[in-house]
Amino acid sequence: RAIIESVINMAHALKLRVVAEGVETNEQLAQLSGLGCDEVQGYLI
């Protein structure tokens, strides 16, 4: 979780949008949304 949060924050600091791939569960979606991920894709979506 700490690594994902750091990557998202770094990308946003560089004015980049973050896309998470491979999202398969509602739990993953909720966690990524809570961390500020901009877009998701995967089996769930």
PDB file of C-alpha atoms in Angstrom:
ATOM      1  CA  ARG A   1       0.000   0.000   0.000  1.00  0.00           C
ATOM      2  CA  ALA A   2       2.791   2.437   0.878  1.00  0.00           C
ATOM      3  CA  ILE A   3       4.508   1.897  -2.473  1.00  0.00           C
ATOM      4  CA  ILE A   4       1.282   2.372  -4.433  1.00  0.00           C
ATOM      5  CA  GLU A   5       0.479   5.537  -2.499  1.00  0.00           C
ATOM      6  CA  SER A   6       3.981   6.896  -3.156  1.00  0.00           C
ATOM      7  CA  VAL A   7       3.767   6.171  -6.894  1.00  0.00           C
ATOM      8  CA  ILE A   8       0.367   7.883  -7.144  1.00  0.00           C
ATOM      9  CA  ASN A   9       1.607  10.929  -5.216  1.00  0.00           C
ATOM     10  CA  MET A  10       4.766  11.157  -7.323  1.00  0.00           C
ATOM     11  CA  ALA A  11       2.774  10.939 -10.566  1.00  0.00           C
ATOM     12  CA  HIS A  12       0.384  13.652  -9.408  1.00  0.00           C
ATOM     13  CA  ALA A  13       3.327  15.860  -8.388  1.00  0.00           C
ATOM     14  CA  LEU A  14       4.553  15.511 -11.982  1.00  0.00           C
ATOM     15  CA  LYS A  15       1.053  16.425 -13.258  1.00  0.00           C
ATOM     16  CA  LEU A  16       0.470  12.901 -14.601  1.00  0.00           C
ATOM     17  CA  ARG A  17      -2.748  10.897 -14.452  1.00  0.00           C
ATOM     18  CA  VAL A  18      -2.575   7.455 -12.849  1.00  0.00           C
ATOM     19  CA  VAL A  19      -4.169   4.385 -14.451  1.00  0.00           C
ATOM     20  CA  ALA A  20      -4.251   1.105 -12.509  1.00  0.00           C
ATOM     21  CA  GLU A  21      -4.494  -2.073 -14.572  1.00  0.00           C
ATOM     22  CA  GLY A  22      -5.664  -5.487 -13.434  1.00  0.00           C
ATOM     23  CA  VAL A  23      -8.338  -4.359 -10.959  1.00  0.00           C
ATOM     24  CA  GLU A  24     -10.362  -7.473 -10.180  1.00  0.00           C
ATOM     25  CA  THR A  25     -12.200  -6.855  -6.897  1.00  0.00           C
ATOM     26  CA  ASN A  26     -14.340  -4.144  -5.317  1.00  0.00           C
ATOM     27  CA  GLU A  27     -11.802  -3.989  -2.476  1.00  0.00           C
ATOM     28  CA  GLN A  28      -8.989  -3.149  -4.902  1.00  0.00           C
ATOM     29  CA  LEU A  29     -11.187  -0.523  -6.562  1.00  0.00           C
ATOM     30  CA  ALA A  30     -12.048   1.077  -3.218  1.00  0.00           C
ATOM     31  CA  GLN A  31      -8.419   1.155  -2.082  1.00  0.00           C
ATOM     32  CA  LEU A  32      -7.184   2.675  -5.340  1.00  0.00           C
ATOM     33  CA  SER A  33      -9.951   5.259  -5.346  1.00  0.00           C
ATOM     34  CA  GLY A  34      -9.115   6.162  -1.759  1.00  0.00           C
ATOM     35  CA  LEU A  35      -5.472   6.644  -2.701  1.00  0.00           C
ATOM     36  CA  GLY A  36      -6.376   9.023  -5.530  1.00  0.00           C
ATOM     37  CA  CYS A  37      -5.946   6.776  -8.556  1.00  0.00           C
ATOM     38  CA  ASP A  38      -7.464   8.562 -11.565  1.00  0.00           C
ATOM     39  CA  GLU A  39      -8.550   5.620 -13.736  1.00  0.00           C
ATOM     40  CA  VAL A  40      -8.778   1.846 -13.373  1.00  0.00           C
ATOM     41  CA  GLN A  41      -9.224  -1.043 -15.749  1.00  0.00           C
ATOM     42  CA  GLY A  42      -9.398  -4.776 -15.391  1.00  0.00           C
ATOM     43  CA  TYR A  43     -11.780  -7.696 -15.071  1.00  0.00           C
ATOM     44  CA  LEU A  44     -14.062  -5.790 -12.664  1.00  0.00           C
ATOM     45  CA  ILE A  45     -14.468  -2.825 -15.008  1.00  0.00           C
TER      46      ILE A  45
END
